[in-house]
Tab-separated table of N, CA and C in Angstrom:
chain	number	residue	atom	x	y	z
A	1	UNK	N	18.217	-0.376	14.696
A	1	UNK	CA	16.935	-0.871	15.140
A	1	UNK	C	15.961	0.280	15.327
A	2	UNK	N	16.458	1.382	15.888
A	2	UNK	CA	15.613	2.543	16.111
A	2	UNK	C	15.121	3.106	14.772
A	3	UNK	N	16.002	3.104	13.803
A	3	UNK	CA	15.645	3.606	12.471
A	3	UNK	C	14.553	2.735	11.844
A	4	UNK	N	14.664	1.426	12.003
A	4	UNK	CA	13.667	0.511	11.452
A	4	UNK	C	12.299	0.733	12.091
A	5	UNK	N	12.277	0.991	13.385
A	5	UNK	CA	11.005	1.259	14.062
A	5	UNK	C	10.382	2.559	13.570
A	6	UNK	N	11.203	3.555	13.317
A	6	UNK	CA	10.691	4.824	12.805
A	6	UNK	C	10.108	4.637	11.408
A	7	UNK	N	10.805	3.880	10.568
A	7	UNK	CA	10.309	3.607	9.216
A	7	UNK	C	8.998	2.825	9.282
A	8	UNK	N	8.926	1.846	10.156
A	8	UNK	CA	7.705	1.054	10.303
A	8	UNK	C	6.545	1.918	10.793
A	9	UNK	N	6.796	2.801	11.740
A	9	UNK	CA	5.740	3.690	12.238
A	9	UNK	C	5.260	4.630	11.138
A	10	UNK	N	6.182	5.149	10.348
A	10	UNK	CA	5.800	6.031	9.241
A	10	UNK	C	4.972	5.272	8.209
A	11	UNK	N	5.335	4.034	7.947
A	11	UNK	CA	4.579	3.231	6.984
A	11	UNK	C	3.164	2.978	7.480
A	12	UNK	N	3.015	2.736	8.759
A	12	UNK	CA	1.680	2.513	9.313
A	12	UNK	C	0.821	3.771	9.240
A	13	UNK	N	1.431	4.925	9.411
A	13	UNK	CA	0.679	6.174	9.294
A	13	UNK	C	0.209	6.402	7.869
A	14	UNK	N	1.034	6.048	6.892
A	14	UNK	CA	0.656	6.222	5.493
A	14	UNK	C	-0.513	5.314	5.138
A	15	UNK	N	-0.551	4.124	5.711
A	15	UNK	CA	-1.648	3.196	5.437
A	15	UNK	C	-2.976	3.816	5.837
A	16	UNK	N	-2.993	4.504	6.946
A	16	UNK	CA	-4.222	5.140	7.402
A	16	UNK	C	-4.686	6.247	6.482
A	17	UNK	N	-3.797	6.804	5.676
A	17	UNK	CA	-4.144	7.896	4.783
A	17	UNK	C	-4.727	7.419	3.463
A	18	UNK	N	-4.513	6.188	3.103
A	18	UNK	CA	-4.976	5.693	1.803
A	18	UNK	C	-6.496	5.519	1.816
A	19	UNK	N	-7.181	6.116	0.830
A	19	UNK	CA	-8.638	5.963	0.786
A	19	UNK	C	-9.023	4.540	0.431
A	20	UNK	N	-10.123	4.077	1.016
A	20	UNK	CA	-10.565	2.711	0.788
A	20	UNK	C	-11.778	2.645	-0.126
A	21	UNK	N	-12.615	3.673	-0.144
A	21	UNK	CA	-13.804	3.683	-0.994
A	21	UNK	C	-13.863	4.992	-1.752
A	22	UNK	N	-14.559	4.977	-2.874
A	22	UNK	CA	-14.611	6.129	-3.753
A	22	UNK	C	-16.052	6.427	-4.136
A	23	UNK	N	-16.315	7.667	-4.535
A	23	UNK	CA	-17.629	8.063	-5.039
A	23	UNK	C	-17.403	8.791	-6.359
A	24	UNK	N	-18.488	8.979	-7.084
A	24	UNK	CA	-18.425	9.703	-8.340
A	24	UNK	C	-19.666	10.571	-8.430
A	25	UNK	N	-19.493	11.774	-8.947
A	25	UNK	CA	-20.641	12.666	-9.080
A	25	UNK	C	-21.627	12.098	-10.086
A	26	UNK	N	-22.882	12.343	-9.830
A	26	UNK	CA	-23.919	11.853	-10.719
A	26	UNK	C	-24.902	10.985	-9.965
A	27	UNK	N	-25.847	10.481	-10.670
A	27	UNK	CA	-26.879	9.653	-10.061
A	27	UNK	C	-26.295	8.314	-9.616
A	28	UNK	N	-26.553	7.967	-8.369
A	28	UNK	CA	-26.060	6.708	-7.825
A	28	UNK	C	-27.089	5.607	-8.122
A	29	UNK	N	-26.829	4.809	-9.116
A	29	UNK	CA	-27.757	3.747	-9.480
A	29	UNK	C	-26.974	2.477	-9.795
A	30	UNK	N	-27.668	1.497	-10.347
A	30	UNK	CA	-27.036	0.206	-10.629
A	30	UNK	C	-25.911	0.327	-11.655
A	31	UNK	N	-26.092	1.194	-12.656
A	31	UNK	CA	-25.035	1.336	-13.665
A	31	UNK	C	-23.784	1.954	-13.049
A	32	UNK	N	-23.982	2.853	-12.075
A	32	UNK	CA	-22.834	3.460	-11.394
A	32	UNK	C	-22.100	2.391	-10.582
A	33	UNK	N	-22.836	1.491	-9.953
A	33	UNK	CA	-22.216	0.409	-9.188
A	33	UNK	C	-21.440	-0.528	-10.114
A	34	UNK	N	-21.995	-0.800	-11.280
A	34	UNK	CA	-21.301	-1.643	-12.256
A	34	UNK	C	-20.034	-0.959	-12.751
A	35	UNK	N	-20.143	0.336	-13.007
A	35	UNK	CA	-18.978	1.103	-13.461
A	35	UNK	C	-17.886	1.105	-12.393
A	36	UNK	N	-18.311	1.278	-11.134
A	36	UNK	CA	-17.345	1.267	-10.028
A	36	UNK	C	-16.639	-0.086	-9.957
A	37	UNK	N	-17.410	-1.161	-10.023
A	37	UNK	CA	-16.818	-2.504	-9.937
A	37	UNK	C	-15.853	-2.746	-11.091
A	38	UNK	N	-16.237	-2.305	-12.283
A	38	UNK	CA	-15.377	-2.496	-13.453
A	38	UNK	C	-14.090	-1.667	-13.315
A	39	UNK	N	-14.234	-0.392	-12.935
A	39	UNK	CA	-13.056	0.468	-12.782
A	39	UNK	C	-12.132	-0.036	-11.676
A	40	UNK	N	-12.729	-0.445	-10.562
A	40	UNK	CA	-11.906	-0.919	-9.460
A	40	UNK	C	-11.160	-2.198	-9.845
A	41	UNK	N	-11.828	-3.098	-10.534
A	41	UNK	CA	-11.171	-4.327	-10.973
A	41	UNK	C	-10.011	-4.051	-11.918
A	42	UNK	N	-10.224	-3.126	-12.859
A	42	UNK	CA	-9.149	-2.783	-13.792
A	42	UNK	C	-8.000	-2.091	-13.070
A	43	UNK	N	-8.333	-1.191	-12.137
A	43	UNK	CA	-7.279	-0.497	-11.394
A	43	UNK	C	-6.486	-1.463	-10.521
A	44	UNK	N	-7.174	-2.395	-9.885
A	44	UNK	CA	-6.479	-3.378	-9.048
A	44	UNK	C	-5.563	-4.270	-9.881
A	45	UNK	N	-6.021	-4.679	-11.056
A	45	UNK	CA	-5.189	-5.514	-11.927
A	45	UNK	C	-3.955	-4.744	-12.386
A	46	UNK	N	-4.156	-3.488	-12.766
A	46	UNK	CA	-3.041	-2.661	-13.215
A	46	UNK	C	-2.062	-2.420	-12.064
A	47	UNK	N	-2.591	-2.110	-10.881
A	47	UNK	CA	-1.733	-1.842	-9.732
A	47	UNK	C	-0.980	-3.096	-9.305
A	48	UNK	N	-1.638	-4.246	-9.379
A	48	UNK	CA	-0.973	-5.501	-9.012
A	48	UNK	C	0.212	-5.767	-9.931
A	49	UNK	N	0.053	-5.485	-11.206
A	49	UNK	CA	1.120	-5.689	-12.170
A	49	UNK	C	2.298	-4.757	-11.876
A	50	UNK	N	2.015	-3.477	-11.724
A	50	UNK	CA	3.086	-2.493	-11.494
A	50	UNK	C	3.758	-2.722	-10.149
A	51	UNK	N	2.954	-2.887	-9.096
A	51	UNK	CA	3.522	-3.090	-7.763
A	51	UNK	C	4.310	-4.403	-7.705
A	52	UNK	N	3.842	-5.422	-8.416
A	52	UNK	CA	4.561	-6.693	-8.455
A	52	UNK	C	5.920	-6.565	-9.119
A	53	UNK	N	5.967	-5.811	-10.209
A	53	UNK	CA	7.253	-5.594	-10.878
A	53	UNK	C	8.219	-4.840	-9.973
A	54	UNK	N	7.702	-3.799	-9.297
A	54	UNK	CA	8.559	-3.034	-8.397
A	54	UNK	C	9.015	-3.891	-7.219
A	55	UNK	N	8.127	-4.747	-6.730
A	55	UNK	CA	8.474	-5.622	-5.615
A	55	UNK	C	9.567	-6.603	-6.026
A	56	UNK	N	9.474	-7.150	-7.237
A	56	UNK	CA	10.501	-8.071	-7.717
A	56	UNK	C	11.864	-7.397	-7.788
A	57	UNK	N	11.890	-6.166	-8.262
A	57	UNK	CA	13.151	-5.426	-8.333
A	57	UNK	C	13.721	-5.209	-6.935
A	58	UNK	N	12.854	-4.796	-6.004
A	58	UNK	CA	13.313	-4.568	-4.629
A	58	UNK	C	13.779	-5.871	-3.968
A	59	UNK	N	13.068	-6.969	-4.214
A	59	UNK	CA	13.467	-8.257	-3.643
A	59	UNK	C	14.838	-8.685	-4.150
A	60	UNK	N	15.090	-8.464	-5.436
A	60	UNK	CA	16.394	-8.817	-5.993
A	60	UNK	C	17.493	-7.940	-5.404
A	61	UNK	N	17.181	-6.673	-5.228
A	61	UNK	CA	18.169	-5.757	-4.655
A	61	UNK	C	18.472	-6.124	-3.211
A	62	UNK	N	17.444	-6.460	-2.459
A	62	UNK	CA	17.627	-6.795	-1.042
A	62	UNK	C	18.260	-8.168	-0.845
A	63	UNK	N	18.145	-9.044	-1.834
A	63	UNK	CA	18.705	-10.394	-1.708
A	63	UNK	C	20.215	-10.359	-1.526
A	64	UNK	N	20.833	-9.290	-1.972
A	64	UNK	CA	22.283	-9.163	-1.836
A	64	UNK	C	22.687	-9.187	-0.364
A	65	UNK	N	21.840	-8.598	0.502
A	65	UNK	CA	22.188	-8.478	1.914
A	65	UNK	C	21.456	-9.484	2.801
A	66	UNK	N	20.728	-10.420	2.218
A	66	UNK	CA	19.916	-11.332	3.025
A	66	UNK	C	20.760	-12.236	3.922
A	67	UNK	N	21.956	-12.592	3.490
A	67	UNK	CA	22.804	-13.451	4.312
A	67	UNK	C	23.147	-12.821	5.642
A	68	UNK	N	23.463	-11.548	5.632
A	68	UNK	CA	23.778	-10.842	6.872
A	68	UNK	C	22.558	-10.750	7.771
A	69	UNK	N	21.398	-10.511	7.182
A	69	UNK	CA	20.174	-10.396	7.981
A	69	UNK	C	19.820	-11.732	8.607
A	70	UNK	N	19.978	-12.813	7.860
A	70	UNK	CA	19.689	-14.139	8.402
A	70	UNK	C	20.651	-14.460	9.547
A	71	UNK	N	21.876	-14.063	9.369
A	71	UNK	CA	22.892	-14.366	10.367
A	71	UNK	C	22.584	-13.699	11.702
A	72	UNK	N	22.009	-12.505	11.647
A	72	UNK	CA	21.711	-11.774	12.870
A	72	UNK	C	20.242	-11.883	13.281
A	73	UNK	N	19.470	-12.730	12.597
A	73	UNK	CA	18.082	-12.962	12.978
A	73	UNK	C	17.136	-11.808	12.709
A	74	UNK	N	17.417	-11.000	11.706
A	74	UNK	CA	16.599	-9.832	11.421
A	74	UNK	C	15.722	-10.006	10.184
A	75	UNK	N	15.735	-11.151	9.557
A	75	UNK	CA	15.042	-11.325	8.286
A	75	UNK	C	13.537	-11.115	8.418
A	76	UNK	N	12.924	-11.557	9.524
A	76	UNK	CA	11.478	-11.410	9.679
A	76	UNK	C	11.067	-9.947	9.705
A	77	UNK	N	11.833	-9.099	10.351
A	77	UNK	CA	11.517	-7.673	10.383
A	77	UNK	C	11.542	-7.087	8.978
A	78	UNK	N	12.563	-7.402	8.215
A	78	UNK	CA	12.667	-6.869	6.864
A	78	UNK	C	11.569	-7.428	5.960
A	79	UNK	N	11.217	-8.685	6.131
A	79	UNK	CA	10.141	-9.285	5.340
A	79	UNK	C	8.805	-8.593	5.646
A	80	UNK	N	8.549	-8.329	6.917
A	80	UNK	CA	7.327	-7.633	7.314
A	80	UNK	C	7.297	-6.223	6.736
A	81	UNK	N	8.424	-5.541	6.802
A	81	UNK	CA	8.489	-4.185	6.253
A	81	UNK	C	8.302	-4.207	4.735
A	82	UNK	N	8.870	-5.195	4.058
A	82	UNK	CA	8.703	-5.314	2.607
A	82	UNK	C	7.243	-5.551	2.245
A	83	UNK	N	6.578	-6.417	2.988
A	83	UNK	CA	5.174	-6.698	2.723
A	83	UNK	C	4.308	-5.465	2.947
A	84	UNK	N	4.589	-4.728	4.005
A	84	UNK	CA	3.822	-3.513	4.282
A	84	UNK	C	4.086	-2.460	3.216
A	85	UNK	N	5.317	-2.342	2.771
A	85	UNK	CA	5.642	-1.397	1.708
A	85	UNK	C	4.943	-1.748	0.409
A	86	UNK	N	4.875	-3.032	0.092
A	86	UNK	CA	4.164	-3.478	-1.106
A	86	UNK	C	2.687	-3.110	-1.011
A	87	UNK	N	2.075	-3.365	0.148
A	87	UNK	CA	0.654	-3.065	0.320
A	87	UNK	C	0.396	-1.568	0.222
A	88	UNK	N	1.256	-0.758	0.815
A	88	UNK	CA	1.118	0.698	0.719
A	88	UNK	C	1.211	1.157	-0.728
A	89	UNK	N	2.188	0.633	-1.452
A	89	UNK	CA	2.373	0.992	-2.853
A	89	UNK	C	1.153	0.573	-3.679
A	90	UNK	N	0.648	-0.633	-3.438
A	90	UNK	CA	-0.525	-1.136	-4.147
A	90	UNK	C	-1.739	-0.239	-3.884
A	91	UNK	N	-1.991	0.093	-2.622
A	91	UNK	CA	-3.130	0.949	-2.280
A	91	UNK	C	-3.006	2.323	-2.926
A	92	UNK	N	-1.806	2.864	-2.926
A	92	UNK	CA	-1.571	4.182	-3.522
A	92	UNK	C	-1.816	4.145	-5.028
A	93	UNK	N	-1.364	3.083	-5.695
A	93	UNK	CA	-1.563	2.962	-7.138
A	93	UNK	C	-3.047	2.816	-7.486
A	94	UNK	N	-3.777	2.037	-6.705
A	94	UNK	CA	-5.216	1.881	-6.945
A	94	UNK	C	-5.920	3.213	-6.749
A	95	UNK	N	-5.563	3.937	-5.699
A	95	UNK	CA	-6.193	5.233	-5.427
A	95	UNK	C	-5.936	6.224	-6.565
A	96	UNK	N	-4.709	6.275	-7.039
A	96	UNK	CA	-4.391	7.184	-8.145
A	96	UNK	C	-5.144	6.812	-9.414
A	97	UNK	N	-5.246	5.527	-9.689
A	97	UNK	CA	-5.956	5.050	-10.876
A	97	UNK	C	-7.438	5.409	-10.782
A	98	UNK	N	-8.040	5.175	-9.625
A	98	UNK	CA	-9.460	5.480	-9.451
A	98	UNK	C	-9.712	6.982	-9.580
A	99	UNK	N	-8.827	7.789	-9.037
A	99	UNK	CA	-8.971	9.240	-9.155
A	99	UNK	C	-8.820	9.680	-10.610
A	100	UNK	N	-7.935	9.032	-11.349
A	100	UNK	CA	-7.753	9.362	-12.762
A	100	UNK	C	-8.999	9.023	-13.571
A	101	UNK	N	-9.782	8.071	-13.113
A	101	UNK	CA	-11.014	7.683	-13.803
A	101	UNK	C	-12.223	8.498	-13.340
A	102	UNK	N	-11.994	9.497	-12.488
A	102	UNK	CA	-13.076	10.380	-12.076
A	102	UNK	C	-13.682	10.080	-10.723
A	103	UNK	N	-13.223	9.063	-10.041
A	103	UNK	CA	-13.746	8.727	-8.726
A	103	UNK	C	-13.010	9.539	-7.674
A	104	UNK	N	-13.729	10.012	-6.679
A	104	UNK	CA	-13.100	10.756	-5.589
A	104	UNK	C	-13.221	9.936	-4.313
A	105	UNK	N	-12.199	9.996	-3.462
A	105	UNK	CA	-12.250	9.209	-2.228
A	105	UNK	C	-13.361	9.720	-1.311
A	106	UNK	N	-14.067	8.795	-0.679
A	106	UNK	CA	-15.081	9.174	0.304
A	106	UNK	C	-14.377	9.698	1.533
A	107	UNK	N	-14.960	10.698	2.116
A	107	UNK	CA	-14.396	11.260	3.343
A	107	UNK	C	-14.764	10.346	4.510
A	108	UNK	N	-13.749	9.984	5.248
A	108	UNK	CA	-13.977	9.189	6.453
A	108	UNK	C	-13.585	10.047	7.639
A	109	UNK	N	-13.786	9.554	8.799
A	109	UNK	CA	-13.460	10.300	10.005
A	109	UNK	C	-11.970	10.533	10.133
A	110	UNK	N	-11.580	11.175	11.219
A	110	UNK	CA	-10.147	11.427	11.425
A	110	UNK	C	-9.390	10.132	11.622
A	111	UNK	N	-8.122	10.168	11.303
A	111	UNK	CA	-7.261	9.007	11.454
A	111	UNK	C	-7.027	8.774	12.941
A	112	UNK	N	-7.279	7.565	13.381
A	112	UNK	CA	-7.059	7.223	14.780
A	112	UNK	C	-5.580	6.940	14.998
A	113	UNK	N	-4.995	7.658	15.905
A	113	UNK	CA	-3.589	7.456	16.217
A	113	UNK	C	-3.458	6.317	17.235
A	114	UNK	N	-2.492	5.441	17.031
A	114	UNK	CA	-2.323	4.349	18.013
A	114	UNK	C	-1.799	4.897	19.329
A	115	UNK	N	-2.205	4.254	20.396
A	115	UNK	CA	-1.716	4.652	21.714
A	115	UNK	C	-0.362	4.005	21.942
A	116	UNK	N	0.603	4.814	22.254
A	116	UNK	CA	1.947	4.316	22.498
A	116	UNK	C	2.129	4.050	23.979
A	117	UNK	N	2.742	2.951	24.303
A	117	UNK	CA	2.959	2.608	25.712
A	117	UNK	C	4.445	2.351	25.945
A	118	UNK	N	5.201	3.373	25.857
A	118	UNK	CA	6.637	3.225	26.037
A	118	UNK	C	6.990	3.576	27.441
């Protein structure tokens, strides 16, 4: 259980690192906005395909042990972790694709650390 919490905390930290918006050098005009929308749409479609294939493989691999998890009432935790892992992978793939097309992530403020109340 302790290991699962550590993995979940690490996954949440990685989510905060993924860039959400991108910029590109050059004049910022309507054509740049159209280019951004087109590139982002293509990157999201490509990332959805790749991340979906990887998720299917992981789901099949994890299905082997699902009976034990159901028996001990742990399936919801693993499902939540799987969903978060998929989202992290998807965001990372989109970011890499956008960077490959010349877009750079916009700088945002520092990552806010959650307050722990243990």
